[in-house]
Amino acid sequence: MPASMPASRPADRSAGRPPRNAPPGFRLPPAAQVAWLMADPLGFYEAGRRRFGPIFTVRYPGLPPEVCVATAELAEEVFATDGGPGRAGEMRRAFIGPLVGEESLLCLDGEPWWRHRRLVSPPLHGRAVAAWKDRIADIAAAEAARWPVGAAMPVRPAMERVTLEVIMRVVFGIEDARRLGALRTLLPRLMRLAGSAALVRIPPHARERALNSPLLLRAGALPTTRYVRVRDEVDALLFDEIARRRAESGEAAADVLSQLVAARDEDGAPLTDREVRDELMTLLVAGHETTATALTWTVERLVRTPRAMDALVAELAAGTTAARGETSYLDAVVKEGLRARPVVLGAPRLLDEATKIGGYEIPAGWYLSASIPLVLSDPEAFPSPDRFRPERFLASESPSEDVARANRAWLPFGGGRRYCAGAQLALLEMRVVLAEVLRRVTLTAAHPEAEKRRLKNVTLAPSRSGLVIAYPRAGASAA
Ligand code: HEM
C-alpha cells in the first residue's frame, strides 16, 4: 500500500539516509511515480514486477520509499516483521487516525494493539459469526427484492447497503428503527466526507489543527468542519448505544458491541467507552466498503464467465453443501473473486529497524509492503492468472499440489499478526449474499468489456461500479 489510501502521508523519517543495498526501482521522479500509480495502480505495480522482478522500490514525494514484494514467500517475510520491526499501526495512523480514533486496532502497535486484538477477535471468530448467517441472508434477500428488472444497475451501492446493514445490526447490534434510520444516512455521509479529496489532501498537521481548533470549527464551509459535525452526530449515537449496553444486566448478546462492552483484559479491566467507540468505527471502516467491493468484483467476474456462473447456480439449485474439510463451488467462487480482483492494494509495514529481505537490506524508516494484487497474480502459484477459474481451489478439479500451492499464496486478507480481524465475517457475508442474490435473480453484464480497476478510498473498485442487468429467476420464491 501506502497508495491504497490517496491521502497525505506521514513525514519521511528516512530522508538523508542513503541505502547500502536497496532493491531496484524506477528512475522516474517521485511525483511522476505517484501520478502513474494514481492513474493506473495495477499497471504501475505490474510494470515494476516486469522490469525489476519480485522485489522493487517505489518512491513518493516527501515520503519514505516503499519496498514492494510480489511473491507469497517474500510476503511471509514482510508479515514476519510483525513480531519485530514492522509497524502496521503507525503506518496507518496518519491516514485514518482521525476517522477511526487513536485507540483503534488499525492504528495501535505493540502491547496496546495486542490487548485490543485479544478483546476484539473472539466475537469475530468463525464459529461466532456463523450464528449470524440467517440475519445476513434476510438482509441480502430484502435488498435483492428491490432491484430493478431489466434495467442496468450498479451492484456496488446495493452491496454497500447490505454490508452497512450487517455492520449496524450484527456488529453494532442496533435494532431500534429510528436509530437505524439515522445511521443509514449518517454513516455513508461520514465515510464520504472522510474520504473526500478536500479533506485528505490537507497536510496532517494542518488537518489536526483544523479538527481540534474551536475557532476553525465554526467555519461551516471548511471540509474539516463538515466532517466533524457528522462525526459528532455519529459519536453521540454510538456513545448512547454503548451506555445502554453497559446498563443492560445479564448475559451479553451475541453482537460485537455487547461482547466488547462485556470483555475484560488479563487484569480484569474493561475497554473504556472511547476505546469501544474507536473499535466500532474501525469495524465499520475496515469492513463495510471492502466487503461490498469484493462482492461487486465477484459478480463482475461471474457475469463475464458463464461457465462459472452456470456451475454456481447449478450448485445452489441442487442445495448441495460441501462436506466438512471440503470446498464447495461457492467457496471456490468467493476465493477466486478475492484472488482475481483483490480489493486492498497492499499490506504495508513501517520499519523501525533495518531489515533483510530477498537479499537486500531495507533501511529503518522505509515502508515494506506485500503487494496483494501482485502476489495473487503470480503465475507460479496461479497459472493463467488472468482467467477467472474457481476450479483452481477444488481438489476434485485440479492436482492437489496445485490446490495446496494456490491456497498457500492466497492472501487477500494480509497475514502475520495483523491478519484481517474480520476475514471470517467477510467470507460468510460473501457466501451468503451471493447465494441469496443468485437464487432470486439472473444477472448479465450491462457492458461486454471487463471493468477497469480504480482506486476508490481504501479499495480497488470497478470503474462502472459493477453494472449489471437483473431479471427474476424462473421458479425463484419471493423474498
Ligand atoms: C473482503 C473484505 C475484506 C478484505 C479484503 C480485508 C482485507 C484486510 C487487509 C488486507 C488487512 C490488513 C492485513 C495486514 O496488514 O496484514 C485488514 C485488516 C483488518 N481488517 Fe479486514 N478485510 C475485509 C473485511 C473486513 C471486515 C468485514 C472486518 C470487520 C468487520 C475487517 C476488519 C479488519 C481489521 C480490524 C483489521 C486490522 C487488523 C489489525 O491490524 O490487527 N475487515 N483487512
Coordinates of C-alpha atoms and ligand atoms in Angstrom, one line a residue:
M1 CA 0.0 0.0 0.0
P2 CA 0.7 3.2 1.2
A3 CA -1.0 4.1 -2.1
S4 CA -4.2 2.2 -1.1
M5 CA -5.2 5.5 0.6
P6 CA -4.9 8.5 -1.6
A7 CA -4.1 10.7 1.3
S8 CA -1.4 12.9 2.8
R9 CA 1.1 10.7 4.5
P10 CA 3.5 10.7 7.5
A11 CA 6.7 12.6 7.3
D12 CA 9.7 10.9 5.7
R13 CA 11.9 9.9 8.6
S14 CA 14.2 8.1 6.2
A15 CA 15.4 11.2 4.4
G16 CA 19.1 11.6 4.1
R17 CA 19.9 8.0 5.0
P18 CA 21.4 6.5 1.8
P19 CA 20.6 2.8 1.5
R20 CA 23.5 0.5 1.2
N21 CA 21.8 -2.2 -0.7
A22 CA 18.2 -1.4 -1.6
P23 CA 16.0 -3.1 -4.2
P24 CA 15.9 -1.5 -7.7
G25 CA 13.2 0.9 -8.7
F26 CA 12.0 3.3 -11.4
R27 CA 14.3 6.3 -12.2
L28 CA 11.2 8.5 -12.7
P29 CA 10.9 11.4 -10.3
P30 CA 8.7 10.5 -7.3
A31 CA 5.9 12.9 -8.4
A32 CA 5.7 11.1 -11.7
Q33 CA 5.7 7.7 -9.9
V34 CA 2.7 8.8 -7.8
A35 CA 0.9 10.2 -10.8
W36 CA 1.3 6.9 -12.6
L37 CA 0.2 5.0 -9.6
M38 CA -3.0 7.0 -9.1
A39 CA -3.9 6.8 -12.8
D40 CA -3.3 3.1 -13.2
P41 CA -2.4 1.4 -9.9
L42 CA -2.3 -2.2 -11.3
G43 CA -0.4 -1.2 -14.4
F44 CA 2.2 0.6 -12.3
Y45 CA 2.9 -2.3 -9.9
E46 CA 2.8 -4.8 -12.8
A47 CA 5.4 -2.7 -14.7
G48 CA 7.6 -2.8 -11.5
R49 CA 7.4 -6.6 -11.4
R50 CA 8.1 -7.0 -15.1
R51 CA 11.1 -4.6 -15.0
F52 CA 12.7 -5.5 -11.7
G53 CA 11.3 -8.9 -10.6
P54 CA 9.6 -9.8 -7.3
I55 CA 11.1 -7.0 -5.1
F56 CA 11.4 -3.4 -6.1
T57 CA 11.3 0.1 -4.6
V58 CA 8.7 2.8 -5.3
R59 CA 9.3 6.5 -4.3
Y60 CA 6.7 9.1 -3.3
P61 CA 7.4 12.9 -3.0
G62 CA 8.3 13.8 0.6
L63 CA 7.6 10.3 1.9
P64 CA 9.7 7.2 2.8
P65 CA 10.4 4.9 -0.1
E66 CA 8.2 1.7 -0.3
V67 CA 9.7 -1.7 -1.0
C68 CA 7.1 -3.9 -2.6
V69 CA 7.2 -7.7 -2.8
A70 CA 5.3 -9.8 -5.3
T71 CA 5.5 -13.5 -4.2
A72 CA 3.9 -15.3 -1.3
E73 CA 7.3 -16.4 0.1
L74 CA 8.5 -12.8 0.3
A75 CA 5.1 -11.6 1.6
E76 CA 5.5 -14.1 4.5
E77 CA 8.8 -12.4 5.3
V78 CA 7.1 -9.0 5.4
F79 CA 4.4 -10.4 7.7
A80 CA 7.1 -11.9 9.9
T81 CA 8.2 -8.3 10.8
D82 CA 5.0 -8.0 12.8
G83 CA 6.8 -9.7 15.7
G84 CA 9.8 -7.2 15.4
P85 CA 10.4 -4.0 13.5
G86 CA 7.2 -3.8 11.4
R87 CA 4.7 -1.1 12.5
A88 CA 1.4 -1.6 10.7
G89 CA -0.4 0.7 13.1
E90 CA 2.0 3.7 12.9
M91 CA 1.8 3.3 9.1
R92 CA -2.0 3.6 9.1
R93 CA -2.4 6.2 11.8
A94 CA -1.6 9.2 9.6
F95 CA -4.3 8.2 7.1
I96 CA -7.2 7.0 9.1
G97 CA -6.4 8.0 12.7
P98 CA -8.8 11.0 12.6
L99 CA -11.6 8.8 11.4
V100 CA -11.2 5.6 13.5
G101 CA -9.6 7.2 16.5
E102 CA -6.2 6.7 18.2
E103 CA -7.5 3.7 20.2
S104 CA -8.3 1.7 17.1
L105 CA -6.9 -1.8 16.4
L106 CA -5.9 -0.4 13.0
C107 CA -3.7 2.3 14.4
L108 CA -2.1 0.7 17.5
D109 CA 1.1 -1.2 17.8
G110 CA 2.9 -3.3 20.4
E111 CA 1.3 -4.2 23.7
P112 CA -1.7 -1.8 23.4
W113 CA -2.5 -3.4 20.0
W114 CA -2.3 -6.9 21.4
R115 CA -4.6 -6.0 24.3
H116 CA -7.3 -4.7 21.8
R117 CA -6.8 -7.6 19.3
R118 CA -7.4 -10.2 22.1
L119 CA -10.6 -8.4 23.1
V120 CA -11.9 -7.7 19.5
S121 CA -11.1 -11.1 18.0
P122 CA -13.5 -13.6 19.9
P123 CA -16.8 -12.1 18.6
L124 CA -15.4 -12.2 15.1
H125 CA -14.2 -15.9 15.1
G126 CA -15.7 -18.3 12.5
R127 CA -18.0 -20.1 15.0
A128 CA -19.3 -16.8 16.5
V129 CA -20.1 -15.2 13.1
A130 CA -21.7 -18.4 11.7
A131 CA -24.6 -17.7 14.1
W132 CA -25.4 -14.6 12.0
K133 CA -25.9 -16.4 8.8
D134 CA -29.7 -16.2 8.7
R135 CA -29.8 -12.5 9.6
I136 CA -27.3 -11.8 6.8
A137 CA -29.5 -13.9 4.4
D138 CA -32.6 -11.8 5.3
I139 CA -30.7 -8.6 4.7
A140 CA -29.5 -9.8 1.3
A141 CA -32.9 -11.2 0.3
A142 CA -34.6 -7.9 1.1
E143 CA -32.0 -6.0 -0.9
A144 CA -32.3 -8.2 -4.0
A145 CA -36.1 -7.8 -3.9
R146 CA -35.7 -4.1 -4.5
W147 CA -33.5 -4.4 -7.6
P148 CA -35.0 -3.1 -10.9
V149 CA -36.0 -5.6 -13.5
G150 CA -34.3 -5.4 -16.9
A151 CA -32.5 -2.1 -16.4
A152 CA -28.8 -1.5 -16.0
M153 CA -27.9 -1.1 -12.3
P154 CA -24.6 -0.7 -10.4
V155 CA -24.1 -3.5 -8.0
R156 CA -21.7 -1.7 -5.7
P157 CA -24.2 0.7 -4.0
A158 CA -26.5 -2.2 -3.5
M159 CA -23.7 -4.3 -1.9
E160 CA -22.8 -1.3 0.3
R161 CA -26.3 -1.1 1.6
V162 CA -26.1 -4.8 2.5
T163 CA -22.7 -4.6 4.2
L164 CA -23.7 -1.4 6.1
E165 CA -26.9 -3.1 7.4
V166 CA -24.8 -6.1 8.5
I167 CA -22.4 -3.8 10.4
M168 CA -25.3 -1.8 12.1
R169 CA -27.3 -4.9 13.1
V170 CA -24.8 -7.7 13.6
V171 CA -21.7 -5.7 14.7
F172 CA -23.3 -2.8 16.5
G173 CA -26.4 -4.9 17.4
I174 CA -28.8 -2.0 16.8
E175 CA -32.5 -2.9 16.4
D176 CA -34.3 0.4 17.1
A177 CA -35.8 1.6 13.8
R178 CA -35.2 5.3 14.5
R179 CA -31.5 4.8 15.3
L180 CA -31.0 2.5 12.3
G181 CA -32.7 5.1 10.1
A182 CA -30.4 7.9 11.4
L183 CA -27.2 5.8 11.0
R184 CA -28.2 4.7 7.5
T185 CA -28.0 8.3 6.4
L186 CA -25.1 9.4 8.7
L187 CA -22.6 6.6 8.2
P188 CA -22.3 6.8 4.4
R189 CA -22.1 10.6 4.7
L190 CA -19.3 10.3 7.2
M191 CA -17.3 7.8 5.1
R192 CA -17.8 10.1 2.0
L193 CA -16.6 13.2 3.9
A194 CA -13.6 11.3 5.5
G195 CA -12.5 10.0 2.0
S196 CA -13.2 13.3 0.1
A197 CA -10.2 14.8 -1.7
A198 CA -10.9 18.1 0.1
L199 CA -10.2 16.5 3.4
V200 CA -7.5 14.0 2.7
R201 CA -5.3 16.5 0.7
I202 CA -4.8 18.7 3.8
P203 CA -1.4 18.0 5.3
P204 CA -1.7 16.0 8.5
H205 CA -0.6 18.8 10.9
A206 CA -2.9 21.4 9.3
R207 CA -5.7 18.9 9.4
E208 CA -5.1 18.1 13.0
R209 CA -5.3 21.8 13.9
A210 CA -8.5 22.3 11.9
L211 CA -10.1 19.3 13.5
N212 CA -9.3 20.5 17.0
S213 CA -9.5 24.3 16.9
P214 CA -12.8 25.6 18.3
L215 CA -12.3 28.8 16.1
L216 CA -11.8 26.9 12.9
L217 CA -14.6 24.5 13.6
R218 CA -17.0 27.5 13.5
A219 CA -16.2 27.9 9.8
G220 CA -19.0 25.7 8.3
A221 CA -17.6 25.8 4.8
L222 CA -14.4 24.0 5.8
P223 CA -14.3 20.3 4.9
T224 CA -12.9 19.6 8.4
T225 CA -15.9 21.3 10.0
R226 CA -18.4 19.5 7.8
Y227 CA -16.7 16.2 8.7
V228 CA -16.6 16.9 12.5
R229 CA -20.3 17.8 12.6
V230 CA -21.3 14.5 11.1
R231 CA -18.7 12.6 13.1
D232 CA -20.1 14.2 16.3
E233 CA -23.6 13.1 15.4
V234 CA -22.5 9.6 14.8
D235 CA -20.4 9.6 18.0
A236 CA -23.4 10.8 20.0
L237 CA -25.5 7.8 18.8
L238 CA -22.6 5.3 19.4
F239 CA -21.8 6.5 22.9
D240 CA -25.5 6.4 23.7
E241 CA -25.7 2.8 22.4
I242 CA -22.5 1.9 24.5
A243 CA -24.2 3.4 27.6
R244 CA -27.3 1.3 27.0
R245 CA -25.3 -1.9 26.7
R246 CA -23.4 -1.1 29.9
A247 CA -26.7 -0.6 31.7
E248 CA -28.1 -3.9 30.5
S249 CA -27.7 -6.6 33.0
G250 CA -27.3 -10.4 32.5
E251 CA -25.6 -12.3 29.7
A252 CA -24.2 -10.2 26.8
A253 CA -26.0 -10.5 23.5
A254 CA -24.1 -12.0 20.5
D255 CA -23.5 -8.8 18.7
V256 CA -19.9 -7.4 18.7
L257 CA -20.7 -4.3 20.6
S258 CA -22.3 -6.2 23.5
Q259 CA -19.3 -8.6 23.5
L260 CA -16.8 -5.6 23.6
V261 CA -18.6 -4.0 26.5
A262 CA -18.5 -7.3 28.4
A263 CA -14.9 -8.1 27.6
R264 CA -12.2 -7.9 30.2
D265 CA -8.4 -7.9 29.7
E266 CA -5.9 -10.0 31.6
D267 CA -6.0 -7.6 34.5
G268 CA -9.8 -7.7 34.6
A269 CA -10.1 -4.2 33.1
P270 CA -12.9 -3.4 30.5
L271 CA -12.4 -1.2 27.4
T272 CA -13.3 2.4 28.0
D273 CA -16.2 4.0 26.2
R274 CA -13.7 5.8 23.9
E275 CA -11.9 2.5 23.1
V276 CA -15.2 0.8 22.3
R277 CA -16.3 3.7 20.1
D278 CA -13.0 3.6 18.2
E279 CA -13.3 -0.2 17.6
L280 CA -16.8 0.2 16.3
M281 CA -15.7 2.8 13.9
T282 CA -12.7 0.6 13.0
L283 CA -15.0 -2.3 12.1
L284 CA -17.2 0.0 10.0
V285 CA -14.3 1.5 8.1
A286 CA -12.4 -1.8 7.7
G287 CA -15.4 -4.0 6.9
H288 CA -18.0 -2.0 5.0
E289 CA -16.5 -0.8 1.8
T290 CA -14.0 -3.7 1.5
T291 CA -16.7 -6.5 1.6
A292 CA -19.1 -4.6 -0.7
T293 CA -16.3 -4.1 -3.2
A294 CA -15.2 -7.7 -3.0
L295 CA -18.8 -8.8 -3.6
T296 CA -19.2 -6.4 -6.6
W297 CA -16.0 -7.7 -8.2
T298 CA -17.1 -11.3 -7.8
V299 CA -20.3 -10.5 -9.5
E300 CA -18.4 -8.6 -12.2
R301 CA -16.2 -11.6 -12.9
L302 CA -19.1 -14.1 -12.7
V303 CA -21.3 -12.3 -15.3
R304 CA -18.3 -12.5 -17.7
T305 CA -17.5 -16.1 -17.0
P306 CA -20.7 -18.0 -18.0
R307 CA -19.2 -21.4 -17.2
A308 CA -18.5 -20.5 -13.6
M309 CA -21.9 -18.7 -13.2
D310 CA -23.7 -21.8 -14.5
A311 CA -21.8 -24.2 -12.2
L312 CA -22.5 -22.0 -9.2
V313 CA -26.2 -21.6 -10.0
A314 CA -26.5 -25.4 -10.5
E315 CA -24.9 -26.0 -7.1
L316 CA -27.2 -23.5 -5.4
A317 CA -30.3 -25.0 -7.1
A318 CA -29.2 -28.5 -6.0
G319 CA -28.8 -27.3 -2.5
T320 CA -25.5 -29.3 -2.1
T321 CA -23.1 -28.2 0.6
A322 CA -19.5 -29.3 0.9
A323 CA -18.6 -32.0 3.4
R324 CA -16.5 -31.0 6.4
G325 CA -13.0 -30.0 5.2
E326 CA -14.0 -29.9 1.5
T327 CA -14.5 -26.8 -0.6
S328 CA -17.9 -26.1 -2.3
Y329 CA -18.1 -24.4 -5.6
L330 CA -19.5 -21.3 -3.8
D331 CA -16.4 -21.2 -1.5
A332 CA -14.2 -21.6 -4.6
V333 CA -16.0 -18.7 -6.3
V334 CA -15.5 -16.5 -3.3
K335 CA -11.8 -17.3 -3.1
E336 CA -11.3 -16.8 -6.8
G337 CA -13.2 -13.5 -6.7
L338 CA -10.9 -12.2 -4.0
R339 CA -7.9 -13.6 -5.9
A340 CA -8.7 -12.3 -9.3
R341 CA -9.8 -8.9 -8.1
P342 CA -8.3 -8.2 -4.6
V343 CA -9.8 -5.1 -3.1
V344 CA -6.8 -4.0 -1.0
L345 CA -3.7 -2.8 -2.7
G346 CA -1.1 -3.8 -0.1
A347 CA -0.3 -4.8 3.4
P348 CA 2.5 -2.3 4.4
R349 CA 4.7 -2.1 7.5
L350 CA 6.8 0.9 8.5
L351 CA 10.2 -0.4 9.6
D352 CA 11.7 0.9 12.8
E353 CA 14.9 -1.1 12.3
A354 CA 16.9 -2.1 9.2
T355 CA 15.5 -5.4 7.9
K356 CA 16.9 -8.0 5.5
I357 CA 14.6 -9.4 2.8
G358 CA 15.2 -11.1 -0.5
G359 CA 18.9 -10.5 -0.3
Y360 CA 18.5 -6.7 0.3
E361 CA 18.8 -4.6 3.4
I362 CA 15.9 -2.2 3.8
P363 CA 16.7 0.8 6.0
A364 CA 14.8 1.8 9.1
G365 CA 12.1 4.4 8.3
W366 CA 11.1 2.8 5.0
Y367 CA 7.8 1.1 4.1
L368 CA 7.9 -2.7 3.4
S369 CA 4.8 -3.9 1.7
A370 CA 3.3 -7.1 0.4
S371 CA 1.7 -6.1 -2.9
I372 CA -1.5 -8.2 -2.6
P373 CA -2.6 -7.9 -6.3
L374 CA 0.9 -9.0 -7.5
V375 CA 1.1 -12.0 -5.1
L376 CA -2.4 -13.0 -6.2
S377 CA -1.5 -12.9 -9.9
D378 CA 1.9 -14.7 -9.5
P379 CA 1.8 -17.3 -12.3
E380 CA 3.9 -19.7 -10.3
A381 CA 1.1 -20.0 -7.7
F382 CA -1.9 -19.2 -10.0
P383 CA -1.3 -20.5 -13.6
S384 CA -3.1 -18.3 -16.2
P385 CA -3.7 -15.7 -13.5
D386 CA -6.0 -13.5 -15.8
R387 CA -8.6 -16.3 -16.0
F388 CA -11.4 -16.5 -13.5
R389 CA -11.2 -20.2 -12.6
P390 CA -12.7 -21.2 -9.2
E391 CA -11.6 -24.8 -10.1
R392 CA -8.0 -23.9 -9.1
F393 CA -9.2 -24.2 -5.5
L394 CA -11.0 -27.5 -5.9
A395 CA -9.2 -30.8 -5.2
S396 CA -11.8 -32.6 -7.5
E397 CA -10.8 -30.4 -10.4
S398 CA -7.1 -29.7 -10.0
P399 CA -4.0 -31.6 -8.9
S400 CA -3.8 -31.5 -5.1
E401 CA -0.3 -29.9 -5.1
D402 CA -1.6 -27.1 -7.3
V403 CA -4.5 -26.5 -5.0
A404 CA -2.2 -26.5 -2.0
R405 CA 0.1 -24.0 -3.7
A406 CA -2.8 -21.8 -4.6
N407 CA -4.1 -21.9 -1.0
R408 CA -0.7 -21.0 0.4
A409 CA -0.4 -18.0 -1.8
W410 CA -4.0 -16.8 -1.3
L411 CA -3.6 -13.8 1.0
P412 CA -6.3 -11.2 0.2
F413 CA -6.6 -10.6 3.9
G414 CA -2.9 -9.9 4.5
G415 CA -1.1 -12.0 7.0
G416 CA 1.1 -12.3 10.1
R417 CA -0.2 -11.0 13.4
R418 CA -2.1 -8.2 11.6
Y419 CA -4.1 -10.6 9.5
C420 CA -7.6 -9.1 8.9
A421 CA -9.7 -9.4 12.1
G422 CA -12.9 -9.6 10.1
A423 CA -11.9 -12.2 7.5
Q424 CA -14.4 -14.8 8.7
L425 CA -17.3 -12.3 8.7
A426 CA -16.3 -11.1 5.2
L427 CA -16.2 -14.6 3.8
L428 CA -19.5 -15.6 5.4
E429 CA -21.1 -12.4 4.0
M430 CA -19.8 -13.1 0.6
R431 CA -21.1 -16.7 0.5
V432 CA -24.5 -15.8 1.9
V433 CA -25.1 -12.7 -0.1
L434 CA -24.0 -14.4 -3.4
A435 CA -26.2 -17.4 -2.7
E436 CA -29.3 -15.3 -1.7
V437 CA -29.0 -13.0 -4.7
L438 CA -28.3 -15.7 -7.3
R439 CA -31.2 -17.8 -6.1
R440 CA -33.5 -14.9 -6.8
V441 CA -32.2 -13.2 -9.9
T442 CA -30.3 -13.9 -13.1
L443 CA -27.5 -11.4 -13.7
T444 CA -25.9 -10.3 -17.0
A445 CA -23.2 -7.7 -17.7
A446 CA -24.6 -4.4 -18.9
H447 CA -21.4 -3.8 -20.9
P448 CA -19.4 -6.6 -22.6
E449 CA -15.9 -5.2 -21.6
A450 CA -14.4 -6.0 -18.2
E451 CA -14.5 -3.1 -15.8
K452 CA -11.2 -1.3 -15.0
R453 CA -9.7 -1.2 -11.5
R454 CA -9.7 2.2 -10.0
L455 CA -8.5 3.4 -6.6
K456 CA -11.5 4.5 -4.5
N457 CA -10.9 5.5 -0.9
V458 CA -9.2 2.4 0.5
T459 CA -10.2 -0.1 -2.2
L460 CA -9.5 -1.0 -5.8
A461 CA -13.1 -0.7 -7.2
P462 CA -14.6 -1.4 -10.6
S463 CA -14.8 1.6 -12.9
R464 CA -18.5 1.3 -13.6
S465 CA -19.4 0.1 -10.1
G466 CA -20.3 -3.4 -11.4
L467 CA -23.0 -2.5 -13.9
V468 CA -25.4 -5.5 -14.4
I469 CA -29.0 -6.2 -15.6
A470 CA -31.1 -8.4 -13.3
Y471 CA -34.2 -10.5 -14.1
P472 CA -36.2 -12.6 -11.6
R473 CA -35.0 -16.2 -11.8
A474 CA -37.6 -18.6 -13.1
G475 CA -39.1 -20.6 -10.2
A476 CA -37.5 -18.4 -7.5
S477 CA -39.6 -17.7 -4.4
A478 CA -40.2 -14.1 -3.5
A479 CA -38.0 -12.7 -0.7
Ligands
HEM1 C1 -13.5 -8.8 1.6 C2 -13.4 -8.0 2.7 C3 -12.1 -7.6 3.4 C4 -10.8 -7.6 2.9 C5 -10.3 -7.9 1.5 C6 -10.0 -7.2 4.0 C7 -8.6 -7.1 4.0 C8 -7.8 -6.7 5.0 C9 -6.4 -6.5 4.9 C10 -5.5 -6.7 3.7 C11 -6.0 -6.1 6.1 C12 -4.5 -5.7 6.5 C13 -3.8 -7.0 6.9 C14 -2.3 -6.8 7.1 O1 -1.9 -5.7 7.2 O2 -1.6 -7.9 7.0 C15 -7.1 -6.0 7.0 C16 -7.1 -5.6 8.3 C17 -8.2 -5.5 9.1 N1 -9.5 -5.8 8.8 FE1 -10.1 -6.5 7.0 N2 -10.8 -7.0 5.1 C18 -12.1 -7.3 4.8 C19 -13.2 -7.2 5.6 C20 -13.2 -6.9 7.0 C21 -14.3 -7.0 7.9 C22 -15.7 -7.4 7.5 C23 -13.9 -6.5 9.1 C24 -14.6 -6.3 10.4 C25 -15.9 -6.1 10.5 C26 -12.4 -6.2 9.0 C27 -11.6 -5.8 10.0 C28 -10.3 -5.6 9.9 C29 -9.5 -5.1 11.0 C30 -10.0 -4.7 12.4 C31 -8.1 -5.0 10.5 C32 -6.9 -4.6 11.3 C33 -6.3 -5.8 12.0 C34 -5.0 -5.4 12.8 O3 -4.3 -4.5 12.4 O4 -4.8 -6.1 13.8 N3 -12.1 -6.5 7.7 N4 -8.2 -6.4 6.3

